[in-house]
PDB file of C-alpha atoms in Angstrom:
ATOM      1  CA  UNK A1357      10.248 -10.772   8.063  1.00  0.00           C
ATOM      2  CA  UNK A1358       9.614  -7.033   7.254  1.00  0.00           C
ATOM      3  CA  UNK A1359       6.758  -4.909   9.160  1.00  0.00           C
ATOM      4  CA  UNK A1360       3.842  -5.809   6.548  1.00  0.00           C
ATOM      5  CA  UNK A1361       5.122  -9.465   6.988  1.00  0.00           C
ATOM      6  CA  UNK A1362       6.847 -10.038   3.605  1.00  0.00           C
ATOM      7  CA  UNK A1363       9.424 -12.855   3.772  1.00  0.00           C
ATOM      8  CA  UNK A1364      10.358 -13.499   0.398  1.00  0.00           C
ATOM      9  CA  UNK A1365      13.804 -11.789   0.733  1.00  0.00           C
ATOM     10  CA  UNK A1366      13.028  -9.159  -2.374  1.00  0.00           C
ATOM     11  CA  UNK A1367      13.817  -5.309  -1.589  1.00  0.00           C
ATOM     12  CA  UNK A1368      10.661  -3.403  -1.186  1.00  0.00           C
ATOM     13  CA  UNK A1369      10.999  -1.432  -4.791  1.00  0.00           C
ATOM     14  CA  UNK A1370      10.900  -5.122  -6.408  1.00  0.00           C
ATOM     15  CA  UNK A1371       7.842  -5.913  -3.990  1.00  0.00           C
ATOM     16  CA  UNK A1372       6.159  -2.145  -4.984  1.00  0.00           C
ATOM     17  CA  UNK A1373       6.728  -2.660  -8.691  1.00  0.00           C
ATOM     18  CA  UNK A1374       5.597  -6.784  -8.479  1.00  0.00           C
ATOM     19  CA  UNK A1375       2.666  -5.560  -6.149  1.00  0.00           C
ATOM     20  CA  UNK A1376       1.499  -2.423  -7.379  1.00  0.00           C
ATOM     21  CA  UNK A1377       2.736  -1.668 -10.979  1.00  0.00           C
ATOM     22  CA  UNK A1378       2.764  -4.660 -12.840  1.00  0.00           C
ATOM     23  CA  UNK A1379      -0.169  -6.355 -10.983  1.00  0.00           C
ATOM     24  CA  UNK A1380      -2.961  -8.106 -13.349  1.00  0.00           C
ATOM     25  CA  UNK A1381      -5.517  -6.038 -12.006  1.00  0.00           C
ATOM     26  CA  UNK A1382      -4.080  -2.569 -11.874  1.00  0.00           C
ATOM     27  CA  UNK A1383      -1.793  -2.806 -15.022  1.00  0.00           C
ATOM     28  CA  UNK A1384      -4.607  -1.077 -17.358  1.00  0.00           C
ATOM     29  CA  UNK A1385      -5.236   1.655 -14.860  1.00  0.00           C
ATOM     30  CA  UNK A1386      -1.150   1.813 -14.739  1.00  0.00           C
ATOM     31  CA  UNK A1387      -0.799   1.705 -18.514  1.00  0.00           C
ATOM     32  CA  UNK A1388      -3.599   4.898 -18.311  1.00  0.00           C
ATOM     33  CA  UNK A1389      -1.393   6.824 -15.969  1.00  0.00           C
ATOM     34  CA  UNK A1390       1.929   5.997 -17.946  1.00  0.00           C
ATOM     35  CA  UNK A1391      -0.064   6.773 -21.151  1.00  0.00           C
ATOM     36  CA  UNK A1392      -1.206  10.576 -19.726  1.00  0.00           C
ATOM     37  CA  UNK A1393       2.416  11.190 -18.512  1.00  0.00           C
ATOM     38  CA  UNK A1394       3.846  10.397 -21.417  1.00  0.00           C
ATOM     39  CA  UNK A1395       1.660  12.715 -23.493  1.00  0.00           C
ATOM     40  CA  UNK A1396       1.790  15.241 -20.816  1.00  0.00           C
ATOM     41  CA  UNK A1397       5.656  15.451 -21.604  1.00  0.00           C
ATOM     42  CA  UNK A1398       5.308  15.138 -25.205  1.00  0.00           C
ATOM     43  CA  UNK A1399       3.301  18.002 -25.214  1.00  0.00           C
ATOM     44  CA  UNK A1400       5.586  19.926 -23.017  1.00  0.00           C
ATOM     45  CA  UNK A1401       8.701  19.037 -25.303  1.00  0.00           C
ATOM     46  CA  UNK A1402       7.075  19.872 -28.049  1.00  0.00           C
ATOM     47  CA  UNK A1403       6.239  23.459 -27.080  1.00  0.00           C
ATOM     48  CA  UNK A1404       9.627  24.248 -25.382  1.00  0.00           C
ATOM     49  CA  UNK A1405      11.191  23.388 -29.117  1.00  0.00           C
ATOM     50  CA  UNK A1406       8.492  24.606 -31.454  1.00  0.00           C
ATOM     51  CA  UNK A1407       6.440  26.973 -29.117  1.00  0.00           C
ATOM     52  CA  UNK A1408       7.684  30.181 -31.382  1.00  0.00           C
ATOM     53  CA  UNK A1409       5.753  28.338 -34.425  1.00  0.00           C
ATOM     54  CA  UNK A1410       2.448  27.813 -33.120  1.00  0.00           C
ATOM     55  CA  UNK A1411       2.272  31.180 -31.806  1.00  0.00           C
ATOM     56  CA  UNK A1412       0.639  32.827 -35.000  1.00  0.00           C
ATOM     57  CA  UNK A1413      -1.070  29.575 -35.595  1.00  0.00           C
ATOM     58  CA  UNK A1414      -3.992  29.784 -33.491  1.00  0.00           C
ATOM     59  CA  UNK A1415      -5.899  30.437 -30.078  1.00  0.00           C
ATOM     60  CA  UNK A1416      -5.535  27.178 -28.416  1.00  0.00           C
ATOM     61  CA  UNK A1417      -1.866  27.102 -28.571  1.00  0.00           C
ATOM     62  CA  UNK A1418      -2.061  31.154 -26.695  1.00  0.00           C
ATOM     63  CA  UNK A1419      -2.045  29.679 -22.661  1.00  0.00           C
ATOM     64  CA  UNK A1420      -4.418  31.621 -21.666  1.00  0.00           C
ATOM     65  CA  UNK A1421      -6.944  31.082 -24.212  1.00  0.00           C
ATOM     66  CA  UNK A1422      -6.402  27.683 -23.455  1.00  0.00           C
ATOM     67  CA  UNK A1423      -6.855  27.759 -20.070  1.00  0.00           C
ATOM     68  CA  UNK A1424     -10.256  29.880 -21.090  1.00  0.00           C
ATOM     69  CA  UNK A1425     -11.353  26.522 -23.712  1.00  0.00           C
ATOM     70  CA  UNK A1426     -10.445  24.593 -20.492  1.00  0.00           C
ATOM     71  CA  UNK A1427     -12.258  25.867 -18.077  1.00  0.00           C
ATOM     72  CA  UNK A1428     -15.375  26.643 -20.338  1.00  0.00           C
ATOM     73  CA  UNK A1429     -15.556  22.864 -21.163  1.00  0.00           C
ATOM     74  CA  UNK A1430     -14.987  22.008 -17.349  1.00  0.00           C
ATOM     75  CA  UNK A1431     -18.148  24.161 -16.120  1.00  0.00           C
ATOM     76  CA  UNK A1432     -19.931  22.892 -19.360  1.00  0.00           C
ATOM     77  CA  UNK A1433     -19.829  19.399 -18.272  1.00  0.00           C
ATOM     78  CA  UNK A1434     -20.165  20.001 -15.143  1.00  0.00           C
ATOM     79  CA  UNK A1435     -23.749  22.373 -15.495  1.00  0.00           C
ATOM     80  CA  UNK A1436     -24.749  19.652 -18.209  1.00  0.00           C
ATOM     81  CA  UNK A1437     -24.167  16.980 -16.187  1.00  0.00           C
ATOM     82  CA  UNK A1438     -26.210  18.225 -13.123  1.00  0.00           C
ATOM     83  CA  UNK A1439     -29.244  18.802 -15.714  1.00  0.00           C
ATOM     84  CA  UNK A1440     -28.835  15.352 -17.539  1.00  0.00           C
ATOM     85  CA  UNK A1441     -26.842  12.855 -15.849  1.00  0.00           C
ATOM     86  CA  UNK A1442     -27.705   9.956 -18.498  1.00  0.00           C
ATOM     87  CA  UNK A1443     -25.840  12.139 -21.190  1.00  0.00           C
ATOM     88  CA  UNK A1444     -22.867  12.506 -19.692  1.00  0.00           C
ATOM     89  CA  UNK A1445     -22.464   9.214 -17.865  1.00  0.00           C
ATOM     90  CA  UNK A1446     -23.309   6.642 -20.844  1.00  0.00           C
ATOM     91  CA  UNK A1447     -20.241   7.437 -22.923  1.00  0.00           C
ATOM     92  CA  UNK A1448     -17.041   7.402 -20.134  1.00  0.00           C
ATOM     93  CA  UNK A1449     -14.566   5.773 -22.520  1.00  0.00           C
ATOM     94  CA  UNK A1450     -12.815   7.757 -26.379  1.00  0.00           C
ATOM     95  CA  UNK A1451     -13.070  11.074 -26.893  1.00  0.00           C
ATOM     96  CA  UNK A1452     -16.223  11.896 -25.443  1.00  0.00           C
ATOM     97  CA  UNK A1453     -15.369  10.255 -22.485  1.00  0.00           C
ATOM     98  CA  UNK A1454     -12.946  13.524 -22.081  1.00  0.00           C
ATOM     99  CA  UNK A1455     -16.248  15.466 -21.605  1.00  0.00           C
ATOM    100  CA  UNK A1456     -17.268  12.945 -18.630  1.00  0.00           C
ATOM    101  CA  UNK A1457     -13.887  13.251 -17.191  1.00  0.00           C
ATOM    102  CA  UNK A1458     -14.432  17.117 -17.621  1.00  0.00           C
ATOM    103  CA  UNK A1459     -17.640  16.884 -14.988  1.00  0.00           C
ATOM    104  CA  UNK A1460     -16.059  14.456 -12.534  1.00  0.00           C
ATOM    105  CA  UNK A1461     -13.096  16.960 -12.462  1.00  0.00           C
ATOM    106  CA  UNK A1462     -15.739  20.278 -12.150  1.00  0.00           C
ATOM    107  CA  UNK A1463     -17.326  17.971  -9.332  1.00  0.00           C
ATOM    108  CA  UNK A1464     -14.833  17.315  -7.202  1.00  0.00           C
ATOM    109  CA  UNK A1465     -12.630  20.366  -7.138  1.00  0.00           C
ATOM    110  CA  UNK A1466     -15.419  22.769  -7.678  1.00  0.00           C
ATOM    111  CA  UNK A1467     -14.085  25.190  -5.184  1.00  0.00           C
ATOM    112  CA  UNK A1468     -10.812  25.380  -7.020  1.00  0.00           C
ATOM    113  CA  UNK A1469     -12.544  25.345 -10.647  1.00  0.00           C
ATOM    114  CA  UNK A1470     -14.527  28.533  -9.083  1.00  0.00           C
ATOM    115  CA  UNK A1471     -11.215  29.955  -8.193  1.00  0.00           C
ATOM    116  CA  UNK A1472      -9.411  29.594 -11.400  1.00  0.00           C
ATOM    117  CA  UNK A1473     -12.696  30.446 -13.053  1.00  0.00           C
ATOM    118  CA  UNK A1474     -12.792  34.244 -10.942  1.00  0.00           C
ATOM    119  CA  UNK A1475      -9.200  34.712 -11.841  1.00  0.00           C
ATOM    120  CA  UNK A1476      -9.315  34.063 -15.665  1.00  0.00           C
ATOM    121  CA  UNK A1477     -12.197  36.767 -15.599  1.00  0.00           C
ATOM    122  CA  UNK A1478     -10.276  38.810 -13.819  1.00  0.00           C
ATOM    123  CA  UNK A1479      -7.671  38.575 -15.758  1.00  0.00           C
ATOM    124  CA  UNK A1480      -9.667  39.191 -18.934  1.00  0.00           C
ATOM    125  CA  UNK A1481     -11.052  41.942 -17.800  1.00  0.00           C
ATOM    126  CA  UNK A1482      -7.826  43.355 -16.914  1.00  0.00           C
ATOM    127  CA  UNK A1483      -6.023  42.638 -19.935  1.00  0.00           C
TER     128      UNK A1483
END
């Protein structure tokens, strides 16, 4: 028997991935997560191979004007949200659902929004 009293013999990675992975009730969140990552590194792939194309091709694939569309929709949803709650909370799932996730994120790390927010003006003003 193992400190949190298993007895079943398994290894504890076979018990983590039975337990916490491939559980009934957290497989969707875990399918979310795996979903995000995988994107996450498409993404990344896809600019280290074709980053010189996309260049010319518009402001969204420049970093820091995508950091600027970022952080502009982060403060959005978060202001709007504050004002109307019942707009942004009824739709939390597809694409608009992005602009909920957008408040809860401006919510919760709004110190650190502030901060990036102060040094992307900076920065603009700078530049």
């Amino acid at each position: 028997m193992d400190k949190a009293g298993h007895n079943d013999g398994s290894w504890a990675i076979t018990r983590f991935f039975r337990e916490e992975v491939l559980h009934p009730q957290k497989i969707g969140s875990n399918v979310g997560v795996l979903y995000g990552v995988g994107v996450f590194a498409g993404v990344v792939f896809f600019l280290e191979n074709y980053g010189e194309l996309l260049v010319q091709m518009t402001a969204l694939f420049n970093f820091q004007s995508l950091m600027l569309v970022v952080l502009l929709t982060i403060c959005t949803c978060t202001y709007l949200r504050a004002q109307a709650p019942s707009l942004v909370d009824r739709n939390k799932t597809g694409f608009v659902g992005l602009f909920w996730k957008a408040a809860r994120i401006g919510e919760r790390l709004s110190p650190y929004v502030s901060i990036a927010c102060f040094v992307m003006a900076f920065q603009l003003i700078m530049h």
